[in-house]
PDB file of C-alpha atoms in Angstrom:
ATOM      1  CA  MET V 860     156.283 147.421 128.948  1.00 40.00           C
ATOM      2  CA  GLN V 861     159.378 142.663 128.001  1.00 39.00           C
ATOM      3  CA  ALA V 862     164.280 138.207 123.524  1.00 40.00           C
ATOM      4  CA  SER V 863     166.070 135.256 123.178  1.00 38.00           C
ATOM      5  CA  GLU V 864     169.465 135.038 124.214  1.00 39.00           C
ATOM      6  CA  ASN V 865     171.776 134.748 121.118  1.00 39.00           C
ATOM      7  CA  LEU V 866     175.370 133.104 121.162  1.00 35.00           C
ATOM      8  CA  PRO V 867     177.969 135.195 121.737  1.00 41.00           C
ATOM      9  CA  ALA V 868     180.309 135.783 118.489  1.00 41.00           C
ATOM     10  CA  SER V 869     183.266 134.254 120.220  1.00 39.00           C
ATOM     11  CA  SER V 870     181.354 130.893 120.675  1.00 37.00           C
ATOM     12  CA  VAL V 871     180.413 130.934 116.936  1.00 36.00           C
ATOM     13  CA  ALA V 872     184.017 131.674 115.870  1.00 38.00           C
ATOM     14  CA  THR V 873     185.758 129.058 117.760  1.00 37.00           C
ATOM     15  CA  THR V 874     186.667 126.872 114.820  1.00 37.00           C
ATOM     16  CA  ALA V 875     188.499 129.534 113.294  1.00 38.00           C
ATOM     17  CA  ASP V 876     190.217 130.593 116.371  1.00 41.00           C
ATOM     18  CA  THR V 877     191.555 127.079 117.054  1.00 40.00           C
ATOM     19  CA  ALA V 878     192.242 125.503 113.469  1.00 40.00           C
ATOM     20  CA  PRO V 879     195.805 125.612 112.511  1.00 41.00           C
ATOM     21  CA  ALA V 880     196.792 127.879 109.607  1.00 41.00           C
ATOM     22  CA  ALA V 881     197.815 126.254 106.314  1.00 43.00           C
ATOM     23  CA  PRO V 882     201.751 126.043 106.001  1.00 44.00           C
ATOM     24  CA  VAL V 883     203.058 129.163 104.038  1.00 42.00           C
ATOM     25  CA  GLN V 884     205.782 128.006 101.453  1.00 44.00           C
ATOM     26  CA  PRO V 885     209.097 130.216 101.985  1.00 44.00           C
ATOM     27  CA  ALA V 886     209.818 132.619  99.009  1.00 43.00           C
ATOM     28  CA  PRO V 887     213.116 131.855  97.197  1.00 42.00           C
ATOM     29  CA  SER V 888     215.894 134.126  98.361  1.00 41.00           C
ATOM     30  CA  ALA V 889     216.886 137.190  96.410  1.00 40.00           C
ATOM     31  CA  THR V 890     220.545 135.824  96.841  1.00 39.00           C
ATOM     32  CA  THR V 891     220.306 132.237  95.703  1.00 40.00           C
ATOM     33  CA  ALA V 892     217.524 132.490  93.216  1.00 41.00           C
ATOM     34  CA  ALA V 893     218.868 132.381  89.366  1.00 42.00           C
ATOM     35  CA  PRO V 894     218.703 135.366  87.054  1.00 43.00           C
ATOM     36  CA  ALA V 895     215.556 135.628  85.236  1.00 42.00           C
ATOM     37  CA  PRO V 896     216.201 134.925  81.588  1.00 43.00           C
ATOM     38  CA  SER V 897     215.603 137.936  79.486  1.00 45.00           C
ATOM     39  CA  ALA V 898     212.011 138.323  78.193  1.00 44.00           C
ATOM     40  CA  PRO V 899     211.424 137.282  74.550  1.00 44.00           C
ATOM     41  CA  ALA V 900     210.053 139.821  72.173  1.00 44.00           C
ATOM     42  CA  ALA V 901     206.253 139.805  72.317  1.00 45.00           C
ATOM     43  CA  ASP V 902     204.651 138.060  69.517  1.00 46.00           C
ATOM     44  CA  PRO V 903     201.631 139.610  68.284  1.00 43.00           C
ATOM     45  CA  ASN V 904     200.003 136.636  66.885  1.00 44.00           C
ATOM     46  CA  ALA V 905     200.144 134.764  69.911  1.00 45.00           C
ATOM     47  CA  PRO V 906     197.389 134.643  72.347  1.00 47.00           C
ATOM     48  CA  ALA V 907     197.283 136.910  75.368  1.00 48.00           C
ATOM     49  CA  ALA V 908     198.561 135.566  78.626  1.00 48.00           C
ATOM     50  CA  ARG V 909     195.992 134.221  80.881  1.00 51.00           C
ATOM     51  CA  LYS V 910     196.220 136.347  84.248  1.00 49.00           C
ATOM     52  CA  ARG V 911     195.623 134.536  87.278  1.00 54.00           C
ATOM     53  CA  PRO V 912     193.274 136.094  89.881  1.00 51.00           C
ATOM     54  CA  ARG V 913     194.813 137.340  92.880  1.00 55.00           C
ATOM     55  CA  ARG V 914     193.863 135.724  96.055  1.00 53.00           C
ATOM     56  CA  ARG V 915     193.006 138.055  98.786  1.00 50.00           C
ATOM     57  CA  GLY V 916     192.673 137.846 102.601  1.00 47.00           C
ATOM     58  CA  GLY V 917     194.966 134.777 103.291  1.00 47.00           C
ATOM     59  CA  GLN V 918     194.352 133.266 106.817  1.00 47.00           C
ATOM     60  CA  ASN V 919     191.755 136.030 107.435  1.00 47.00           C
ATOM     61  CA  ARG V 920     189.400 134.473 105.073  1.00 45.00           C
ATOM     62  CA  GLN V 921     188.119 131.858 107.365  1.00 46.00           C
ATOM     63  CA  GLY V 922     187.711 134.390 110.051  1.00 43.00           C
ATOM     64  CA  ARG V 923     185.341 136.301 107.831  1.00 43.00           C
ATOM     65  CA  LYS V 924     183.445 133.412 107.277  1.00 42.00           C
ATOM     66  CA  ASP V 925     183.001 132.612 110.995  1.00 45.00           C
ATOM     67  CA  ALA V 926     182.371 136.147 111.779  1.00 41.00           C
ATOM     68  CA  ALA V 927     179.281 136.371 109.095  1.00 40.00           C
ATOM     69  CA  PRO V 928     177.236 133.779 111.174  1.00 40.00           C
ATOM     70  CA  ALA V 929     178.369 135.444 114.183  1.00 39.00           C
ATOM     71  CA  ALA V 930     176.970 138.803 113.237  1.00 38.00           C
ATOM     72  CA  SER V 931     174.038 137.224 111.850  1.00 39.00           C
ATOM     73  CA  ALA V 932     173.360 135.353 114.917  1.00 38.00           C
ATOM     74  CA  SER V 933     173.548 138.642 117.174  1.00 37.00           C
ATOM     75  CA  ALA V 934     171.053 140.431 114.936  1.00 39.00           C
ATOM     76  CA  GLY V 935     168.699 137.518 114.844  1.00 42.00           C
ATOM     77  CA  GLY V 936     169.165 136.321 111.785  1.00 41.00           C
ATOM     78  CA  ASP V 937     167.841 137.388 108.386  1.00 46.00           C
ATOM     79  CA  GLY V 938     166.523 140.639 110.126  1.00 44.00           C
ATOM     80  CA  ALA V 939     164.185 139.045 112.106  1.00 48.00           C
ATOM     81  CA  ALA V 940     163.068 140.639 115.363  1.00 45.00           C
ATOM     82  CA  PRO V 941     164.761 138.840 118.404  1.00 47.00           C
ATOM     83  CA  GLU V 942     162.307 136.624 120.265  1.00 48.00           C
ATOM     84  CA  ARG V 943     161.083 138.199 123.550  1.00 51.00           C
ATOM     85  CA  ARG V 944     162.570 136.556 126.728  1.00 50.00           C
ATOM     86  CA  PRO V 945     159.843 134.932 129.072  1.00 47.00           C
ATOM     87  CA  ALA V 946     159.118 136.878 131.919  1.00 53.00           C
ATOM     88  CA  ARG V 947     160.346 135.378 134.899  1.00 72.00           C
ATOM     89  CA  HIS V 948     157.668 134.167 137.579  1.00 82.00           C
ATOM     90  CA  HIS V 949     157.880 132.726 140.910  1.00 91.00           C
ATOM     91  CA  PRO V 950     155.488 129.881 142.249  1.00 93.00           C
ATOM     92  CA  LEU V 951     155.401 131.482 145.545  1.00 96.00           C
ATOM     93  CA  LEU V 952     153.106 134.231 143.786  1.00 96.00           C
ATOM     94  CA  ASP V 953     150.767 131.723 142.662  1.00 95.00           C
ATOM     95  CA  GLN V 954     150.222 130.681 146.168  1.00 96.00           C
ATOM     96  CA  LEU V 955     149.960 134.464 147.361  1.00 96.00           C
ATOM     97  CA  ALA V 956     147.162 134.708 144.782  1.00 96.00           C
ATOM     98  CA  GLN V 957     145.286 132.166 146.355  1.00 96.00           C
ATOM     99  CA  TRP V 958     145.710 133.544 149.878  1.00 97.00           C
ATOM    100  CA  HIS V 959     145.108 137.234 148.829  1.00 97.00           C
ATOM    101  CA  PRO V 960     143.596 137.414 145.432  1.00 96.00           C
ATOM    102  CA  GLN V 961     142.745 140.918 146.184  1.00 94.00           C
ATOM    103  CA  LEU V 962     146.300 142.050 145.889  1.00 96.00           C
ATOM    104  CA  PHE V 963     147.952 139.089 144.062  1.00 96.00           C
ATOM    105  CA  GLY V 964     145.133 138.050 141.683  1.00 94.00           C
ATOM    106  CA  ALA V 965     144.060 138.963 138.203  1.00 92.00           C
ATOM    107  CA  ALA V 966     143.494 142.556 139.270  1.00 94.00           C
ATOM    108  CA  LEU V 967     146.609 144.078 141.320  1.00 96.00           C
ATOM    109  CA  LEU V 968     146.577 146.659 144.019  1.00 97.00           C
ATOM    110  CA  PRO V 969     149.593 148.541 145.314  1.00 98.00           C
ATOM    111  CA  LEU V 970     151.127 147.248 148.412  1.00 98.00           C
ATOM    112  CA  LYS V 971     151.568 148.589 151.991  1.00 97.00           C
ATOM    113  CA  ARG V 972     155.059 149.221 153.004  1.00 96.00           C
ATOM    114  CA  GLY V 973     155.927 146.631 155.552  1.00 96.00           C
ATOM    115  CA  ILE V 974     153.763 143.805 153.718  1.00 97.00           C
ATOM    116  CA  PHE V 975     156.893 141.669 153.849  1.00 97.00           C
ATOM    117  CA  GLN V 976     156.655 141.273 157.506  1.00 97.00           C
ATOM    118  CA  ASP V 977     152.863 140.927 157.292  1.00 97.00           C
ATOM    119  CA  LEU V 978     152.992 137.943 155.108  1.00 97.00           C
ATOM    120  CA  LEU V 979     155.645 136.237 157.284  1.00 97.00           C
ATOM    121  CA  ASP V 980     153.407 136.799 159.960  1.00 97.00           C
ATOM    122  CA  ALA V 981     150.353 135.755 158.519  1.00 96.00           C
ATOM    123  CA  HIS V 982     151.828 132.367 156.984  1.00 96.00           C
ATOM    124  CA  PRO V 983     154.738 131.516 159.466  1.00 94.00           C
ATOM    125  CA  ASP V 984     155.000 127.922 158.637  1.00 93.00           C
ATOM    126  CA  ALA V 985     154.482 128.409 154.874  1.00 94.00           C
ATOM    127  CA  ILE V 986     156.691 130.816 153.462  1.00 95.00           C
ATOM    128  CA  ASP V 987     160.297 130.874 153.171  1.00 95.00           C
ATOM    129  CA  LYS V 988     161.892 134.135 154.142  1.00 95.00           C
ATOM    130  CA  ASP V 989     164.205 134.286 151.143  1.00 96.00           C
ATOM    131  CA  ALA V 990     161.756 132.744 148.522  1.00 96.00           C
ATOM    132  CA  LEU V 991     159.265 135.885 149.615  1.00 97.00           C
ATOM    133  CA  LYS V 992     162.033 138.051 149.364  1.00 96.00           C
ATOM    134  CA  LEU V 993     162.586 137.084 145.832  1.00 96.00           C
ATOM    135  CA  ALA V 994     158.931 136.862 144.820  1.00 97.00           C
ATOM    136  CA  LEU V 995     157.969 140.272 145.966  1.00 97.00           C
ATOM    137  CA  ALA V 996     161.229 141.514 144.247  1.00 96.00           C
ATOM    138  CA  LEU V 997     159.776 140.250 140.706  1.00 96.00           C
ATOM    139  CA  HIS V 998     156.173 141.270 141.556  1.00 97.00           C
ATOM    140  CA  THR V 999     156.816 144.813 142.363  1.00 97.00           C
ATOM    141  CA  ARG V1000     159.091 145.277 139.297  1.00 97.00           C
ATOM    142  CA  SER V1001     156.713 143.746 136.947  1.00 97.00           C
ATOM    143  CA  THR V1002     155.167 146.108 134.153  1.00 97.00           C
ATOM    144  CA  ARG V1003     151.596 144.796 135.606  1.00 96.00           C
ATOM    145  CA  TYR V1004     152.290 146.196 139.271  1.00 97.00           C
ATOM    146  CA  LEU V1005     154.350 149.354 138.007  1.00 98.00           C
ATOM    147  CA  SER V1006     151.292 150.232 135.963  1.00 98.00           C
ATOM    148  CA  VAL V1007     148.604 150.242 138.982  1.00 97.00           C
ATOM    149  CA  VAL V1008     151.504 152.537 140.795  1.00 98.00           C
ATOM    150  CA  ALA V1009     151.520 155.189 137.908  1.00 98.00           C
ATOM    151  CA  GLN V1010     147.837 155.291 138.216  1.00 97.00           C
ATOM    152  CA  GLY V1011     148.031 156.727 141.404  1.00 96.00           C
ATOM    153  CA  MET V1012     146.299 153.926 143.346  1.00 97.00           C
ATOM    154  CA  ALA V1013     146.535 153.913 147.135  1.00 97.00           C
ATOM    155  CA  ARG V1014     148.450 151.238 149.003  1.00 98.00           C
ATOM    156  CA  HIS V1015     146.626 148.445 150.619  1.00 98.00           C
ATOM    157  CA  ASP V1016     147.227 146.105 153.179  1.00 97.00           C
ATOM    158  CA  LEU V1017     146.304 142.164 153.606  1.00 96.00           C
ATOM    159  CA  GLN V1018     142.757 142.531 154.079  1.00 94.00           C
ATOM    160  CA  GLY V1019     142.515 145.039 150.952  1.00 94.00           C
ATOM    161  CA  GLN V1020     141.970 147.881 153.150  1.00 96.00           C
ATOM    162  CA  VAL V1021     143.787 151.364 152.060  1.00 97.00           C
ATOM    163  CA  THR V1022     146.448 152.483 154.561  1.00 97.00           C
ATOM    164  CA  GLU V1023     148.094 155.370 152.855  1.00 96.00           C
ATOM    165  CA  ALA V1024     148.234 157.062 149.551  1.00 97.00           C
ATOM    166  CA  MET V1025     151.002 156.379 146.939  1.00 97.00           C
ATOM    167  CA  ALA V1026     153.780 159.133 147.358  1.00 97.00           C
ATOM    168  CA  PRO V1027     153.834 161.333 144.186  1.00 97.00           C
ATOM    169  CA  GLU V1028     157.702 160.489 143.533  1.00 97.00           C
ATOM    170  CA  HIS V1029     156.644 156.842 143.591  1.00 98.00           C
ATOM    171  CA  VAL V1030     153.837 157.546 140.829  1.00 98.00           C
ATOM    172  CA  HIS V1031     156.302 159.715 138.846  1.00 98.00           C
ATOM    173  CA  HIS V1032     159.048 157.011 138.683  1.00 97.00           C
ATOM    174  CA  ALA V1033     156.537 154.417 138.093  1.00 98.00           C
ATOM    175  CA  LEU V1034     155.390 156.266 135.263  1.00 98.00           C
ATOM    176  CA  LEU V1035     158.753 156.741 133.722  1.00 98.00           C
ATOM    177  CA  GLU V1036     159.769 153.111 133.713  1.00 98.00           C
ATOM    178  CA  VAL V1037     155.981 151.950 132.412  1.00 98.00           C
ATOM    179  CA  PHE V1038     156.732 154.295 129.336  1.00 97.00           C
ATOM    180  CA  ARG V1039     160.233 153.406 129.045  1.00 97.00           C
ATOM    181  CA  ARG V1040     159.169 149.894 128.865  1.00 97.00           C
ATOM    182  CA  ARG V1041     156.328 150.607 126.086  1.00 97.00           C
ATOM    183  CA  GLN V1042     158.527 152.510 124.009  1.00 97.00           C
ATOM    184  CA  LEU V1043     160.992 149.733 123.498  1.00 97.00           C
ATOM    185  CA  ARG V1044     157.983 147.674 121.695  1.00 96.00           C
ATOM    186  CA  SER V1045     156.824 150.638 120.230  1.00 96.00           C
ATOM    187  CA  ASN V1046     157.309 152.676 117.097  1.00 97.00           C
ATOM    188  CA  GLU V1047     155.142 155.650 118.040  1.00 97.00           C
ATOM    189  CA  ASP V1048     156.754 158.283 120.040  1.00 97.00           C
ATOM    190  CA  LEU V1049     155.102 157.860 123.280  1.00 97.00           C
ATOM    191  CA  ALA V1050     156.490 161.402 124.648  1.00 97.00           C
ATOM    192  CA  PRO V1051     153.176 163.372 124.406  1.00 97.00           C
ATOM    193  CA  LYS V1052     151.503 160.593 126.147  1.00 97.00           C
ATOM    194  CA  LEU V1053     154.145 160.252 128.995  1.00 97.00           C
ATOM    195  CA  ARG V1054     153.862 164.375 129.309  1.00 97.00           C
ATOM    196  CA  ARG V1055     150.078 164.375 129.719  1.00 97.00           C
ATOM    197  CA  ARG V1056     150.333 161.406 132.211  1.00 97.00           C
ATOM    198  CA  ILE V1057     153.131 163.639 134.331  1.00 98.00           C
ATOM    199  CA  ARG V1058     150.747 166.429 134.282  1.00 96.00           C
ATOM    200  CA  LEU V1059     147.729 164.736 135.319  1.00 96.00           C
ATOM    201  CA  ALA V1060     149.956 162.960 138.099  1.00 97.00           C
ATOM    202  CA  TYR V1061     151.139 166.677 139.048  1.00 96.00           C
ATOM    203  CA  GLU V1062     147.635 167.941 139.193  1.00 92.00           C
ATOM    204  CA  ALA V1063     146.266 164.784 141.423  1.00 93.00           C
ATOM    205  CA  SER V1064     149.051 165.430 143.930  1.00 93.00           C
ATOM    206  CA  GLY V1065     147.479 168.849 145.204  1.00 87.00           C
ATOM    207  CA  LEU V1066     151.261 170.086 145.677  1.00 91.00           C
ATOM    208  CA  ALA V1067     152.538 173.277 144.361  1.00 89.00           C
ATOM    209  CA  ARG V1068     155.058 173.186 141.292  1.00 92.00           C
ATOM    210  CA  GLN V1069     158.028 173.912 142.981  1.00 94.00           C
ATOM    211  CA  ASP V1070     157.369 170.924 145.745  1.00 96.00           C
ATOM    212  CA  TYR V1071     156.482 168.423 143.344  1.00 97.00           C
ATOM    213  CA  ASP V1072     159.497 169.496 141.141  1.00 97.00           C
ATOM    214  CA  ALA V1073     161.504 168.727 144.020  1.00 97.00           C
ATOM    215  CA  LEU V1074     160.066 165.634 144.943  1.00 96.00           C
ATOM    216  CA  VAL V1075     160.128 163.733 141.573  1.00 97.00           C
ATOM    217  CA  ARG V1076     163.144 165.236 139.524  1.00 97.00           C
ATOM    218  CA  GLY V1077     165.696 162.881 139.114  1.00 95.00           C
ATOM    219  CA  ARG V1078     168.868 162.404 137.281  1.00 95.00           C
ATOM    220  CA  ASP V1079     167.390 161.400 133.515  1.00 95.00           C
ATOM    221  CA  GLU V1080     167.724 164.569 131.512  1.00 96.00           C
ATOM    222  CA  ARG V1081     165.086 163.758 128.977  1.00 95.00           C
ATOM    223  CA  ALA V1082     162.600 162.637 131.811  1.00 96.00           C
ATOM    224  CA  ASN V1083     163.455 166.205 133.347  1.00 97.00           C
ATOM    225  CA  ALA V1084     162.756 168.070 129.943  1.00 97.00           C
ATOM    226  CA  LEU V1085     159.421 166.326 130.004  1.00 97.00           C
ATOM    227  CA  LEU V1086     158.888 166.982 133.555  1.00 97.00           C
ATOM    228  CA  ASP V1087     159.357 170.622 132.588  1.00 98.00           C
ATOM    229  CA  GLU V1088     157.180 170.748 129.723  1.00 97.00           C
ATOM    230  CA  ALA V1089     154.371 169.529 131.546  1.00 97.00           C
ATOM    231  CA  LEU V1090     154.541 171.620 134.553  1.00 97.00           C
ATOM    232  CA  ALA V1091     154.703 174.755 132.124  1.00 97.00           C
ATOM    233  CA  GLU V1092     151.639 173.498 130.514  1.00 96.00           C
ATOM    234  CA  ALA V1093     149.774 173.100 134.125  1.00 94.00           C
ATOM    235  CA  ALA V1094     151.011 176.506 135.040  1.00 94.00           C
ATOM    236  CA  ALA V1095     149.502 178.194 131.832  1.00 94.00           C
ATOM    237  CA  ASP V1096     146.273 176.389 132.474  1.00 91.00           C
ATOM    238  CA  ASP V1097     146.342 177.744 136.316  1.00 90.00           C
ATOM    239  CA  ALA V1098     146.797 180.978 135.176  1.00 93.00           C
ATOM    240  CA  ARG V1099     143.684 180.750 132.744  1.00 93.00           C
ATOM    241  CA  ALA V1100     141.695 179.265 135.542  1.00 92.00           C
ATOM    242  CA  GLU V1101     142.684 182.109 137.880  1.00 92.00           C
ATOM    243  CA  ALA V1102     141.658 184.911 135.382  1.00 94.00           C
ATOM    244  CA  LEU V1103     138.338 183.018 134.911  1.00 94.00           C
ATOM    245  CA  LEU V1104     137.944 182.752 139.007  1.00 93.00           C
ATOM    246  CA  HIS V1105     138.438 186.394 139.124  1.00 93.00           C
ATOM    247  CA  ALA V1106     135.775 187.344 136.702  1.00 94.00           C
ATOM    248  CA  PHE V1107     133.373 185.007 138.284  1.00 93.00           C
ATOM    249  CA  GLU V1108     133.968 186.835 141.191  1.00 92.00           C
ATOM    250  CA  ALA V1109     133.484 189.999 139.888  1.00 93.00           C
ATOM    251  CA  SER V1110     130.308 189.156 137.933  1.00 93.00           C
ATOM    252  CA  GLY V1111     127.871 188.488 140.847  1.00 92.00           C
ATOM    253  CA  GLN V1112     126.372 185.516 138.931  1.00 92.00           C
ATOM    254  CA  ASP V1113     126.195 181.752 139.966  1.00 93.00           C
ATOM    255  CA  GLU V1114     128.104 179.127 138.031  1.00 92.00           C
ATOM    256  CA  ALA V1115     125.432 178.302 135.605  1.00 93.00           C
ATOM    257  CA  GLY V1116     124.619 182.053 134.741  1.00 93.00           C
ATOM    258  CA  PHE V1117     128.120 182.851 134.422  1.00 93.00           C
ATOM    259  CA  ALA V1118     128.706 180.428 131.731  1.00 93.00           C
ATOM    260  CA  ASP V1119     125.490 181.367 130.068  1.00 93.00           C
ATOM    261  CA  MET V1120     126.550 184.930 129.938  1.00 91.00           C
ATOM    262  CA  TYR V1121     130.177 183.990 128.348  1.00 88.00           C
ATOM    263  CA  GLY V1122     128.592 181.702 125.930  1.00 92.00           C
ATOM    264  CA  MET V1123     130.455 178.624 127.723  1.00 93.00           C
ATOM    265  CA  ASP V1124     130.059 175.002 128.689  1.00 93.00           C
ATOM    266  CA  ALA V1125     128.680 175.124 132.338  1.00 92.00           C
ATOM    267  CA  ARG V1126     130.632 171.853 133.403  1.00 93.00           C
ATOM    268  CA  GLN V1127     133.914 173.147 131.931  1.00 92.00           C
ATOM    269  CA  VAL V1128     133.373 176.488 133.914  1.00 92.00           C
ATOM    270  CA  ALA V1129     132.756 174.337 136.970  1.00 93.00           C
ATOM    271  CA  ARG V1130     136.179 172.362 136.572  1.00 90.00           C
ATOM    272  CA  GLN V1131     137.986 175.358 136.086  1.00 90.00           C
ATOM    273  CA  LEU V1132     136.748 177.372 139.041  1.00 92.00           C
ATOM    274  CA  ALA V1133     137.437 174.251 141.160  1.00 90.00           C
ATOM    275  CA  ARG V1134     140.879 174.071 139.895  1.00 86.00           C
ATOM    276  CA  ALA V1135     141.554 177.706 140.556  1.00 89.00           C
ATOM    277  CA  ARG V1136     140.052 177.316 144.186  1.00 90.00           C
ATOM    278  CA  GLN V1137     142.559 174.215 144.956  1.00 82.00           C
ATOM    279  CA  ARG V1138     145.310 176.093 143.378  1.00 79.00           C
ATOM    280  CA  ARG V1139     144.408 178.968 145.843  1.00 81.00           C
ATOM    281  CA  GLY V1140     144.659 176.506 148.796  1.00 73.00           C
ATOM    282  CA  ALA V1141     147.770 174.497 147.822  1.00 59.00           C
TER     283      ALA V1141
END
């Protein structure tokens, strides 16, 4: 899953850009300057002449002074983490939560396609069309909403009834966005967790690997690499489950007897056999 706005460097350095530069005294012309007298012999007992430090930077010194606060402002100052920008919220969403708490309340549900028109029809005199469009856009792009879509929950109508299953590609892209936002706030590498979630979403879809791949593959190379890894892991598990199913069918045992014969956990055997049968029918 969500930085205060810093002043741009140009606004901080306005003083340096507009202040007049100090007048520069012209150097004496080489043709008009009086010839320099010959230098007297150095007196070894005389104190050493004090060397005047050379100024550097000239007019650019003021620019550097002003650039420093600009850089610290853009970095948040003193190494402090930038403040998080408050999430945008539309007041109409509070009203929708009162009318339809099962969809917009504390626990969200994915919305059916066409919910925009359903809301306008249900509250014709109470909802402004443009306000509803903006409110729904904010709602469906929020991390809370994307999280329930990423779980693969079905879509629901205004009465809270299921209307259709969530499309696998919508689940996949919601997963990518939720984990992208979480990674921005975490020092932990979340790629392994995302890979596991992609694999679970694939298995829940009931699709063949090539069909699932064709639906969800996008343009993000890193996301596609995780997809490839997740599908490869699932393929290896499918092969093991298929081999187990072959052995079970040849054994003539029931599932409990087969598990006991090979010293395996009966529940794990049941899951693996169910997996293999599902993949056969896919």
